[in-house]
Amino acid sequence: MDMQFKRKSTTTIFGCVFALFLPKICFAEKICTVPSEPVTIKENNTDDTVVVHINTTTKDVTLNLTENPGNAFYLRGSELIAKKGLDFETLSSPEELTVQVRCNKTGFRSNTLIVIVRVENINDNTPSFGQSEYTLNVNELTPVNTSIGLIEAIDDDSEVLYYSIEPTLNRYFRLETMYMPNILVNKVLDYDVIQQVKLILYAQDTPLPSQHAPMPSQPSERSFTATATITVNIKDIDNRPPWFQPCTRVTSGNAKICLSLGYRGRVNLTEKQDGALQLQPGPVYARDGDKSRNEEISYKIVRGNEDNIFQIDENSGNISMLKPADIAGPISLLVLASQVLNRDQFATTSVIIDVMKKSRNPPRFEKERYEGYVYISSGPENMVLRDRTTNRPFRVRARDEDFASGINPDIRYEVQYSSYVNITTDGFILLKKAVRTDSFALQLRAVDVSTGESGTAALSVLVIPSAGVQSPDESFRAGDMALLGFVMAALLVLCLIVIGYLISRVKKGNPDAFKLSEVSIFSSKLRDTGRSRARRAELREGRLDAVQAARVRVIPRERLRHCRSCGLQTSFNHSHHSPVVQTKGKANKQRVKSILAKERRKDDRHKSVWFKESEDSSDIEVEIIPDTLGVTPEEDVVERVEGDFASHAPEDSQMELGDLIMSNIQDLSSRDISDGRDGLNTDRKDP
């Protein structure tokens, strides 16, 4: 090759020099040429597309293809034509194609033209995934940003692909970038919440509209997208201990806890119960907190069974008795439940067994069937009535013959088979809502919470028309009671005001009446004092038979004025109503002497009582000479009479004298009130 290149060069040099002298003969002159730059055509071109035009310097030049890659070209005259459409992806060397054309003419040296054809790749292929569906598995609680799989698409056009994933909201998974389809965990996975997620992965050979990538240079450029469905299965791992049932779920962050309130049962004192104990709310039972795993659970009593009274079945959790309990009271057991294959997963709960004395009688209602009434207008919180005519509330009671009084404080009432009413702990029935029927029936249940025994009774409630009376429960409302109390208090104050006003008017009209009333009250006390003293004296001296009843008579004023022969003297001229008394008694054989004497008080006022001798000792006239003669009635007459008379007179005489004073004061009071103050003053002046 080097030798040929040297010969060609030498020939060309000499030929060109010779051409200066003989221009028509130059063996080195090119008879055809083509552009030296590569020729570019788009792939998928149509047939008979002109690739390049060959320029000839003379006529009758013969052109031949000496190198035709893929037999893709042919010559038509002086044009190089593409025989078929070129596909960039199928070409062996898609970067460029080399085509050689041989130019021949007689008398001229032939030359070879080299044409470089470059095929331009266009976007004519759709991206594709290896398969249309993928399945991935991931454990729950996998940390966020952990990769679960890389799924890529391919494009024969060797374009950059842009990826996206759906759903886009509340996603459990996301892509690392839009260029890298690496699927990452976006938030914590919980098997109890979600067990499977379906994703759709998109691969697009043009930038996504939502991305800030440069848009295609030509608006007419086509865009192709490939899709794949990805199913992600969340697997339940062993991350939770056993949960005793029933339980209440509580969430704390990403952790879930199920809280059990424990179990409770009852046994009789000194009695061994056969079989499994009946517990509330049910038998001891725990299940794996990871519900899809359902690991096997075993049970064990770890505390509280020191006396070996109970035993628990390791597989079922049923508790039974080995021997009777000899002490009344609760026994608290601590029960452990753990996984058989993983003892680190365990939970505990309490089982309380109440050891009680055996009950001989269950609770019983006073009747087997009751009947109550409600008004048609009654609403929530109204009480069921006892009868049709009154507002007395209906009440039930259950008795327990195990108690001497029949009252068991552990009885609780329940309502069954009705949504209309509730029952209080005291046995009253309250409506929960308005009744829309003519009647309804229900069952009442009385439960002894200490033994679990119960009794039932039937209740029929009739709906009656409103009678215009107060609603059954209105008398029990605090607001109404407060209003009633306020009204009663106002009436009481009004009555006191009226009474005070009347008293003040009466005092202004006749003040002597009140003073006489006070004297009357005191005289009554004086009479009672005299009587009590007389009784004590009779019992002490044993002279009960010596006391004789005396006859007391009031001598009218008219008779007194004409009875001078009686020897009675009086200076009591308080008014024309002043009393003069005469007492007759029987004397056996002794004469009546003066039995009273009076010492003067410091104020020189005194009273004297005299017994006058007469021929007939059976009649004794007694005259009371008051010291208040000529004094106003407002003076405290009774107080002075009490002091003087009590110090000298016998107890029996004091009693009789009290009666006498009371009688005359009443007469005086009645007369003074009728005659008025003027008449009273006139009588005082009468001698």
XYZ file of C-alpha atoms in Angstrom:
687
model
C 0.000 0.000 0.000
C 2.809 2.426 0.811
C 4.495 1.679 -2.547
C 1.270 2.262 -4.403
C 0.712 5.530 -2.569
C 4.233 6.657 -3.538
C 3.742 5.727 -7.199
C 0.412 7.535 -7.302
C 1.904 10.602 -5.794
C 4.839 10.612 -8.164
C 2.599 10.078 -11.170
C 0.346 12.874 -10.082
C 3.245 15.271 -9.683
C 4.740 14.494 -13.094
C 1.369 14.398 -14.746
C 0.493 17.810 -13.411
C 3.811 19.247 -14.512
C 3.343 17.788 -17.951
C -0.130 19.271 -18.004
C 1.343 22.719 -17.969
C 2.633 22.044 -21.433
C -0.042 19.628 -22.641
C -3.287 20.592 -20.744
C -5.497 18.120 -22.524
C -3.652 15.121 -21.245
C -3.517 14.805 -17.409
C -3.789 11.365 -15.987
C -4.230 12.726 -12.380
C -7.378 14.796 -13.028
C -10.530 13.542 -11.074
C -13.385 12.883 -13.297
C -15.975 12.839 -10.332
C -16.252 14.278 -6.856
C -18.578 14.296 -3.796
C -18.751 16.600 -0.756
C -16.139 15.757 1.763
C -18.543 16.163 4.759
C -20.544 13.180 6.012
C -24.067 12.915 4.701
C -26.822 12.642 7.378
C -30.194 11.064 6.875
C -32.915 10.183 9.421
C -33.707 6.627 10.165
C -36.879 5.147 8.880
C -36.462 7.215 5.712
C -38.655 6.380 2.804
C -37.459 4.328 -0.155
C -35.493 6.010 -2.995
C -34.261 8.791 -0.811
C -31.345 10.681 -2.420
C -28.312 10.404 -0.200
C -25.789 12.426 -2.244
C -25.263 13.804 -5.789
C -21.969 12.817 -7.542
C -20.396 15.591 -9.537
C -18.610 14.582 -12.800
C -16.097 16.736 -14.673
C -16.819 15.203 -18.055
C -19.381 13.227 -19.797
C -19.695 9.510 -20.227
C -18.383 8.725 -16.771
C -19.265 5.327 -15.541
C -20.140 4.977 -11.816
C -20.054 1.719 -9.903
C -20.678 0.887 -6.228
C -17.683 -0.909 -4.917
C -18.805 -0.935 -1.256
C -22.476 -1.003 -0.297
C -23.134 -1.734 3.442
C -26.185 -3.861 3.839
C -26.935 -3.424 0.182
C -28.823 -0.384 1.265
C -27.865 1.932 -1.603
C -27.830 2.015 -5.387
C -26.844 4.458 -8.106
C -29.290 6.232 -10.277
C -27.323 8.255 -12.791
C -25.089 10.496 -10.790
C -27.146 10.138 -7.546
C -26.593 7.802 -4.647
C -29.994 6.507 -3.605
C -31.070 4.744 -0.363
C -32.728 1.594 -1.503
C -34.823 1.082 1.733
C -35.590 2.783 4.981
C -32.747 2.648 7.439
C -33.428 1.612 11.020
C -30.914 2.968 13.440
C -31.519 0.207 15.956
C -30.857 -2.597 13.424
C -27.710 -1.254 11.814
C -24.517 -3.023 12.689
C -22.670 0.230 12.902
C -25.282 2.911 13.387
C -22.769 5.712 13.910
C -21.877 5.972 10.180
C -21.992 3.982 6.934
C -19.153 4.040 4.331
C -20.165 3.832 0.673
C -17.516 3.654 -2.138
C -18.236 4.721 -5.728
C -15.803 3.948 -8.642
C -15.630 6.533 -11.440
C -14.379 5.245 -14.840
C -13.859 6.874 -18.284
C -11.787 5.924 -21.294
C -8.596 7.861 -21.552
C -8.850 8.924 -17.939
C -7.591 7.375 -14.852
C -10.459 6.023 -12.722
C -10.887 7.264 -9.160
C -12.875 6.073 -6.138
C -15.210 8.269 -4.165
C -15.897 7.599 -0.475
C -19.279 8.735 0.841
C -19.830 8.766 4.672
C -23.510 8.304 5.480
C -24.660 8.962 9.046
C -28.109 7.699 10.106
C -29.860 10.017 12.586
C -31.631 8.173 15.393
C -35.180 9.350 15.989
C -37.634 8.455 18.828
C -39.550 5.715 17.207
C -39.542 2.970 19.883
C -41.591 2.531 23.090
C -39.783 1.826 26.387
C -40.454 -1.600 27.826
C -40.118 -3.380 31.165
C -38.826 -6.883 31.473
C -42.308 -8.032 32.537
C -45.679 -6.423 32.974
C -46.206 -7.468 36.617
C -43.836 -7.679 39.552
C -44.352 -8.995 43.087
C -42.331 -7.739 46.049
C -42.436 -8.756 49.720
C -41.544 -6.502 52.620
C -41.759 -6.966 56.390
C -43.924 -4.683 58.455
C -42.098 -2.045 60.493
C -39.354 -1.892 57.851
C -37.436 1.369 58.412
C -38.315 4.319 56.235
C -36.109 4.884 53.140
C -35.286 1.188 52.894
C -35.133 -0.076 49.290
C -37.466 -2.923 48.472
C -36.597 -3.295 44.745
C -35.156 -1.690 41.567
C -37.265 -2.090 38.430
C -35.935 -0.477 35.237
C -37.262 -0.204 31.700
C -35.254 -0.283 28.451
C -35.572 1.854 25.291
C -34.107 0.789 21.911
C -33.683 4.419 21.048
C -31.195 4.669 23.890
C -33.034 7.706 25.207
C -33.071 8.861 28.826
C -36.160 7.521 30.613
C -38.209 9.342 33.248
C -40.008 7.331 35.941
C -43.076 7.997 38.121
C -45.231 5.948 40.482
C -48.851 5.880 41.534
C -50.596 6.490 43.856
C -49.024 9.836 44.554
C -51.013 10.640 47.736
C -50.564 8.948 51.130
C -47.934 6.773 49.599
C -46.346 3.934 51.496
C -43.580 3.815 48.871
C -41.737 6.286 46.674
C -39.003 6.402 43.982
C -35.491 7.435 44.793
C -35.399 9.901 41.841
C -37.277 10.273 38.576
C -34.243 8.885 36.756
C -33.682 5.992 39.189
C -36.655 3.637 39.738
C -35.410 2.413 43.118
C -38.534 1.814 45.255
C -38.137 3.011 48.862
C -40.334 2.706 51.979
C -42.024 6.056 52.512
C -43.696 5.443 55.906
C -43.987 2.731 58.527
C -45.890 -0.356 57.462
C -48.310 -2.007 59.886
C -49.722 -5.373 58.966
C -52.846 -4.736 61.072
C -53.546 -1.653 58.967
C -52.534 -2.754 55.478
C -51.477 -6.109 54.107
C -50.935 -5.360 50.420
C -50.148 -2.356 48.230
C -50.504 -2.164 44.458
C -48.271 0.268 42.561
C -48.121 1.343 38.921
C -44.653 2.279 37.654
C -44.386 4.493 34.579
C -41.356 4.863 32.268
C -41.494 7.742 29.745
C -38.908 8.640 27.092
C -39.643 12.359 27.293
C -39.477 14.634 30.324
C -42.464 14.560 32.599
C -44.707 17.614 32.437
C -44.311 18.273 36.122
C -40.516 18.272 36.017
C -38.369 21.276 35.181
C -36.601 19.462 32.392
C -36.004 20.990 28.930
C -38.908 20.383 26.627
C -38.399 18.631 23.276
C -36.962 20.896 20.579
C -39.724 19.966 18.162
C -43.306 20.095 19.343
C -44.190 17.277 16.985
C -41.740 14.894 18.668
C -43.456 11.773 19.767
C -43.495 10.491 23.384
C -43.758 6.864 24.433
C -44.583 5.440 27.886
C -44.293 1.977 29.372
C -46.120 0.714 32.509
C -45.649 -2.105 34.971
C -47.869 -3.239 37.874
C -46.066 -3.904 41.149
C -47.752 -5.818 43.995
C -46.100 -5.308 47.383
C -47.066 -7.809 50.095
C -46.556 -6.683 53.702
C -45.520 -9.593 55.882
C -46.509 -9.858 59.534
C -43.489 -10.283 61.773
C -43.375 -11.581 65.336
C -43.291 -8.228 67.081
C -46.203 -8.454 69.544
C -46.762 -10.583 72.665
C -49.945 -12.543 73.391
C -53.067 -10.476 74.087
C -55.581 -11.626 76.717
C -59.147 -11.445 75.434
C -61.206 -9.347 75.590
C -58.959 -6.303 75.596
C -58.928 -2.631 74.669
C -56.435 -1.517 72.032
C -54.272 1.496 72.794
C -51.883 3.108 70.318
C -48.666 4.701 71.513
C -46.712 6.046 68.573
C -46.106 3.148 66.226
C -46.719 0.587 68.958
C -50.070 -1.048 69.650
C -51.004 -2.401 73.060
C -54.111 -4.367 74.031
C -55.071 -3.884 77.689
C -57.056 -6.534 79.539
C -58.944 -5.775 82.771
C -58.463 -9.327 84.011
C -60.912 -12.010 85.047
C -63.112 -12.620 88.081
C -64.882 -15.663 89.481
C -66.671 -16.952 92.603
C -66.487 -20.115 94.654
C -68.278 -21.173 97.832
C -66.438 -21.394 101.091
C -65.341 -24.942 102.061
C -66.696 -26.340 98.779
C -64.642 -27.778 95.933
C -66.128 -26.980 92.541
C -65.724 -29.580 89.836
C -64.606 -28.682 86.342
C -63.427 -25.349 85.014
C -64.413 -22.271 86.974
C -66.887 -19.875 85.415
C -65.123 -16.536 85.055
C -66.189 -13.115 83.910
C -66.032 -11.821 81.233
C -65.056 -15.281 80.010
C -62.469 -18.050 80.376
C -58.795 -17.175 80.451
C -57.763 -16.908 76.815
C -54.903 -15.166 74.995
C -54.024 -15.040 71.307
C -50.940 -13.925 69.450
C -50.841 -10.164 68.971
C -49.606 -10.809 65.432
C -52.894 -12.119 64.144
C -51.578 -13.661 60.928
C -48.912 -15.683 62.738
C -51.164 -17.218 65.414
C -48.327 -18.636 67.470
C -49.147 -21.344 70.021
C -49.722 -20.009 73.560
C -49.127 -21.702 76.922
C -50.434 -20.629 80.372
C -49.052 -20.707 83.897
C -49.989 -19.381 87.365
C -46.947 -17.488 88.596
C -48.270 -15.927 91.819
C -51.122 -16.089 94.328
C -51.552 -19.871 94.459
C -49.288 -20.565 97.406
C -51.884 -22.860 99.030
C -52.258 -24.871 95.789
C -56.014 -24.412 95.756
C -56.177 -23.842 91.989
C -54.525 -25.187 88.873
C -54.506 -23.973 85.258
C -54.473 -26.025 82.078
C -51.249 -25.214 80.228
C -52.848 -25.422 76.803
C -56.418 -24.175 77.265
C -56.024 -21.760 80.190
C -58.996 -23.225 82.117
C -58.686 -22.820 85.892
C -60.003 -25.537 88.207
C -59.867 -26.319 91.946
C -57.602 -28.852 93.614
C -59.181 -28.432 97.058
C -61.802 -26.197 98.745
C -60.910 -22.761 100.056
C -61.181 -22.460 103.851
C -60.947 -18.671 104.182
C -63.532 -16.251 102.868
C -62.324 -13.338 100.790
C -60.729 -12.676 97.416
C -57.778 -14.700 96.108
C -55.716 -12.898 93.457
C -53.871 -15.038 90.906
C -51.277 -13.781 88.407
C -51.460 -15.746 85.147
C -48.681 -15.742 82.525
C -49.295 -16.414 78.809
C -46.273 -16.880 76.537
C -45.478 -18.152 73.050
C -44.287 -21.722 72.951
C -41.594 -21.063 70.348
C -40.559 -17.663 71.637
C -40.779 -17.314 75.413
C -39.650 -13.704 75.153
C -43.094 -12.852 73.865
C -45.338 -13.045 76.975
C -48.073 -11.182 78.845
C -49.660 -11.375 82.300
C -53.145 -10.786 83.687
C -54.943 -11.048 87.024
C -57.607 -13.576 87.977
C -59.523 -12.762 91.183
C -61.478 -15.579 92.819
C -63.996 -14.437 95.453
C -64.468 -17.049 98.166
C -67.953 -16.444 99.601
C -70.413 -18.026 101.951
C -73.030 -19.970 100.082
C -76.235 -18.119 99.365
C -79.441 -19.922 100.260
C -81.919 -17.650 98.525
C -81.682 -15.648 95.321
C -83.190 -12.155 95.093
C -86.936 -12.108 94.496
C -89.228 -9.271 93.497
C -92.262 -8.551 95.633
C -94.464 -9.382 92.634
C -93.986 -11.469 89.537
C -95.806 -8.963 87.356
C -96.091 -5.178 87.654
C -98.055 -2.545 85.836
C -97.010 1.075 85.350
C -98.252 4.139 83.516
C -96.747 7.027 81.591
C -98.360 10.070 80.054
C -98.403 10.338 76.311
C -96.600 13.671 76.633
C -93.840 12.274 78.846
C -90.314 12.676 77.586
C -86.813 11.592 78.592
C -86.079 11.469 82.327
C -89.798 11.306 83.207
C -90.723 8.621 85.701
C -93.097 5.720 85.201
C -96.159 6.206 87.436
C -97.641 3.837 89.949
C -101.304 4.431 89.026
C -103.512 6.485 86.740
C -104.852 9.027 89.212
C -101.764 10.300 91.032
C -98.236 11.307 90.230
C -96.691 8.776 92.578
C -93.636 7.222 90.894
C -93.451 3.530 90.241
C -90.823 1.658 92.239
C -89.806 -1.987 92.466
C -87.963 -3.757 95.235
C -86.327 -7.137 95.431
C -85.875 -8.996 98.691
C -83.209 -11.463 99.724
C -84.260 -13.892 102.414
C -80.624 -14.449 103.354
C -80.857 -11.119 105.192
C -83.019 -10.636 108.270
C -84.371 -7.332 106.972
C -84.739 -8.694 103.473
C -82.575 -5.863 102.122
C -79.438 -6.929 100.295
C -77.110 -3.951 99.629
C -75.456 -5.846 96.759
C -78.601 -6.047 94.621
C -78.488 -4.162 91.327
C -81.405 -3.685 88.963
C -81.382 -4.140 85.197
C -83.852 -3.636 82.341
C -84.091 -6.286 79.654
C -85.804 -6.340 76.260
C -86.657 -2.641 76.113
C -84.978 0.511 74.840
C -87.538 2.895 76.323
C -86.542 2.960 80.008
C -83.715 2.798 82.493
C -83.857 1.742 86.124
C -82.069 3.451 88.995
C -80.273 1.724 91.843
C -83.287 2.547 94.036
C -85.748 0.811 91.713
C -87.332 3.834 90.014
C -88.094 3.552 86.286
C -87.076 6.496 84.062
C -87.892 7.028 80.411
C -84.985 7.271 77.986
C -87.052 8.681 75.140
C -90.599 9.575 74.206
C -92.941 6.607 73.827
C -94.690 6.317 70.466
C -96.775 3.219 71.199
C -99.871 2.541 73.293
C -97.978 0.216 75.609
C -94.771 -1.707 75.935
C -93.467 -4.553 78.062
C -90.104 -5.340 79.541
C -88.392 -7.577 82.040
C -86.809 -6.377 85.257
C -83.843 -8.243 86.658
C -82.417 -8.009 90.170
C -78.845 -9.293 90.420
C -76.887 -10.011 93.573
C -73.477 -8.834 92.404
C -71.763 -10.659 95.220
C -73.107 -14.089 94.275
C -74.312 -13.646 90.717
C -77.808 -14.889 91.615
C -80.736 -13.052 90.123
C -84.508 -12.811 89.984
C -86.830 -11.434 87.323
C -90.234 -9.810 87.072
C -92.380 -8.569 84.187
C -93.471 -4.950 83.803
C -96.219 -3.721 81.485
C -96.330 0.023 80.887
C -99.489 1.654 79.545
C -99.445 5.039 77.828
C -102.309 7.223 79.095
C -103.523 10.643 77.923
C -102.259 13.714 79.718
C -104.658 14.659 82.532
C -103.543 18.252 82.925
C -101.593 17.422 86.028
C -98.011 17.878 86.801
C -95.612 15.547 85.091
C -94.521 12.648 87.307
C -91.016 13.830 87.731
C -91.606 17.559 88.022
C -92.074 17.348 91.811
C -88.572 15.990 91.995
C -86.864 18.751 90.041
C -84.567 20.969 92.050
C -85.583 24.097 90.154
C -89.273 23.605 90.883
C -88.593 22.861 94.536
C -86.497 26.019 94.822
C -89.305 28.064 93.246
C -91.826 26.536 95.635
C -89.603 27.347 98.611
C -89.224 30.916 97.424
C -93.010 31.338 97.129
C -93.591 29.837 100.584
C -90.960 32.101 102.113
C -92.562 35.132 100.474
C -95.977 34.136 101.835
C -94.528 33.640 105.313
C -92.924 37.081 105.295
C -96.192 38.597 104.091
C -98.115 36.880 106.899
C -95.645 38.142 109.500
C -96.006 41.676 108.149
C -99.805 41.466 108.342
C -99.715 40.033 111.883
C -97.320 42.735 113.009
C -99.498 45.398 111.474
C -102.610 44.046 113.214
C -100.798 43.850 116.556
C -99.622 47.430 116.237
C -103.160 48.594 115.392
C -104.631 46.732 118.355
C -101.983 48.158 120.691
C -102.731 51.662 119.527
C -106.478 51.113 119.915
C -106.546 49.491 123.443
C -103.185 48.864 125.159
C -104.917 47.800 128.439
C -106.153 44.635 126.804
C -102.602 43.386 126.362
C -101.681 44.129 129.954
C -104.763 42.353 131.250
C -103.823 39.426 129.076
C -100.392 39.334 130.698
C -102.031 39.392 134.133
C -104.303 36.527 133.097
C -101.311 34.430 132.038
C -99.485 35.087 135.293
C -102.563 34.262 137.361
C -102.789 30.946 135.603
C -99.205 30.249 136.638
C -100.073 31.245 140.225
C -102.962 28.810 140.277
C -100.794 25.965 139.028
C -98.139 26.755 141.665
C -100.694 26.662 144.459
C -102.066 23.346 143.349
C -98.649 21.714 143.185
C -97.758 22.940 146.645
C -101.040 21.612 148.044
C -100.374 18.173 146.644
C -96.889 18.040 148.138
C -98.144 19.150 151.534
C -100.907 16.538 151.580
C -98.527 13.752 150.663
C -95.904 14.857 153.210
C -98.118 15.367 156.255
C -100.570 12.594 155.539
C -103.450 14.907 156.124
C -105.174 14.499 152.839
C -108.464 13.761 154.548
C -108.218 16.970 156.622
C -108.404 19.162 153.583
C -111.963 20.113 152.838
C -113.312 21.631 149.748
C -114.445 25.174 150.138
C -117.220 26.837 148.337
C -116.366 30.083 146.728
C -119.002 32.466 145.663
C -118.796 35.932 144.204
C -120.939 38.500 145.992
C -122.427 40.937 143.537
C -121.809 44.630 144.101
C -125.485 45.320 144.675
C -125.627 42.807 147.516
C -122.426 44.075 149.024
C -123.743 47.568 149.358
C -126.689 46.434 151.517
C -124.891 43.759 153.516
C -123.553 45.866 156.370
C -124.620 43.360 159.002
C -122.163 40.835 157.622
C -119.311 42.838 159.073
C -117.321 42.787 155.853
C -115.157 45.771 155.093
C -113.760 46.522 151.668
C -111.674 49.273 150.318
C -111.176 47.745 146.821
C -112.764 50.340 144.651
C -110.695 49.804 141.522
C -113.773 49.972 139.349
C -117.381 49.121 139.458
C -116.365 45.595 138.490
C -114.206 44.992 141.599
C -114.873 41.543 142.965
C -116.013 40.707 146.462
C -115.803 37.037 147.383
C -117.469 35.034 150.089
C -116.306 31.626 151.117
C -118.294 29.155 153.158
C -116.773 26.210 154.840
C -117.649 23.810 157.606
C -116.010 24.090 161.010
C -116.205 21.115 163.424
C -115.960 22.543 166.918
C -113.298 25.116 166.844
C -113.669 28.779 166.128
C -112.103 30.377 163.203
C -109.207 32.660 164.000
C -107.290 35.108 161.908
C -104.789 32.989 160.052
C -103.057 35.512 157.841
C -100.802 38.365 158.510
C -99.049 40.581 156.072
C -95.746 42.310 156.373
C -95.240 45.429 154.455
C -92.944 45.471 151.494
C -90.350 48.088 150.888
C -92.741 50.054 148.690
C -95.376 50.072 151.544
C -97.917 48.292 149.444
C -99.685 45.251 150.880
C -102.779 43.118 150.711
C -104.753 41.685 153.625
C -107.101 38.739 153.807
C -109.347 38.512 156.931
C -111.600 35.801 158.260
C -114.448 37.231 160.329
C -115.979 35.284 163.189
C -119.708 34.734 163.049
C -122.254 33.000 165.032
C -122.446 30.267 162.542
C -118.995 28.884 162.235
C -119.986 27.032 159.118
C -120.121 30.259 157.117
C -116.940 32.229 156.832
C -116.886 35.343 154.807
C -113.591 36.329 153.251
C -112.844 39.769 151.889
C -109.744 40.674 149.861
C -108.568 44.203 150.501
C -106.078 45.099 147.748
C -103.426 47.743 148.179
C -103.917 48.846 144.602
C -107.060 50.724 145.399
C -107.212 53.775 143.212
C -104.206 52.709 141.123
C -104.306 52.412 137.326
C -104.941 49.002 135.780
C -101.567 49.065 134.217
C -100.022 48.153 137.620
C -98.890 44.560 137.997
C -101.659 43.454 140.379
C -101.073 39.763 140.102
C -97.382 39.911 141.052
C -98.126 41.639 144.359
C -100.963 39.309 145.202
C -98.703 36.306 144.535
C -95.922 37.536 146.784
C -98.081 38.493 149.775
C -100.487 35.656 149.648
C -97.894 32.964 149.017
C -95.909 33.957 152.084
C -98.817 33.557 154.565
C -101.646 31.558 153.110
C -101.809 27.765 153.119
C -101.132 26.051 149.909
C -104.736 25.014 149.487
C -105.919 28.540 150.000
C -103.421 29.813 147.466
C -104.816 27.441 144.904
C -108.399 28.536 145.548
C -107.388 32.164 145.596
C -105.651 31.799 142.198
C -108.865 30.469 140.738
C -110.743 33.355 142.269
C -108.363 35.988 140.912
C -108.410 34.462 137.439
C -112.191 34.476 137.344
C -112.501 38.085 138.399
C -109.695 39.314 136.141
C -111.391 37.728 133.160
C -114.613 39.432 134.112
C -112.777 42.711 134.540
C -111.032 42.343 131.195
C -114.246 41.722 129.338
C -115.938 44.682 130.886
C -113.006 47.057 130.328
C -112.688 46.139 126.693
C -116.402 46.767 126.131
C -116.658 50.005 128.042
C -113.383 51.562 126.823
C -110.798 53.642 128.539
C -113.210 56.430 129.564
C -115.466 54.118 131.467
C -112.447 52.697 133.281
C -111.301 56.143 134.436
C -114.822 56.997 135.631
C -115.005 53.846 137.755
C -111.700 54.650 139.391
C -113.161 57.902 140.682
C -116.289 56.151 142.045
C -115.914 55.752 145.880
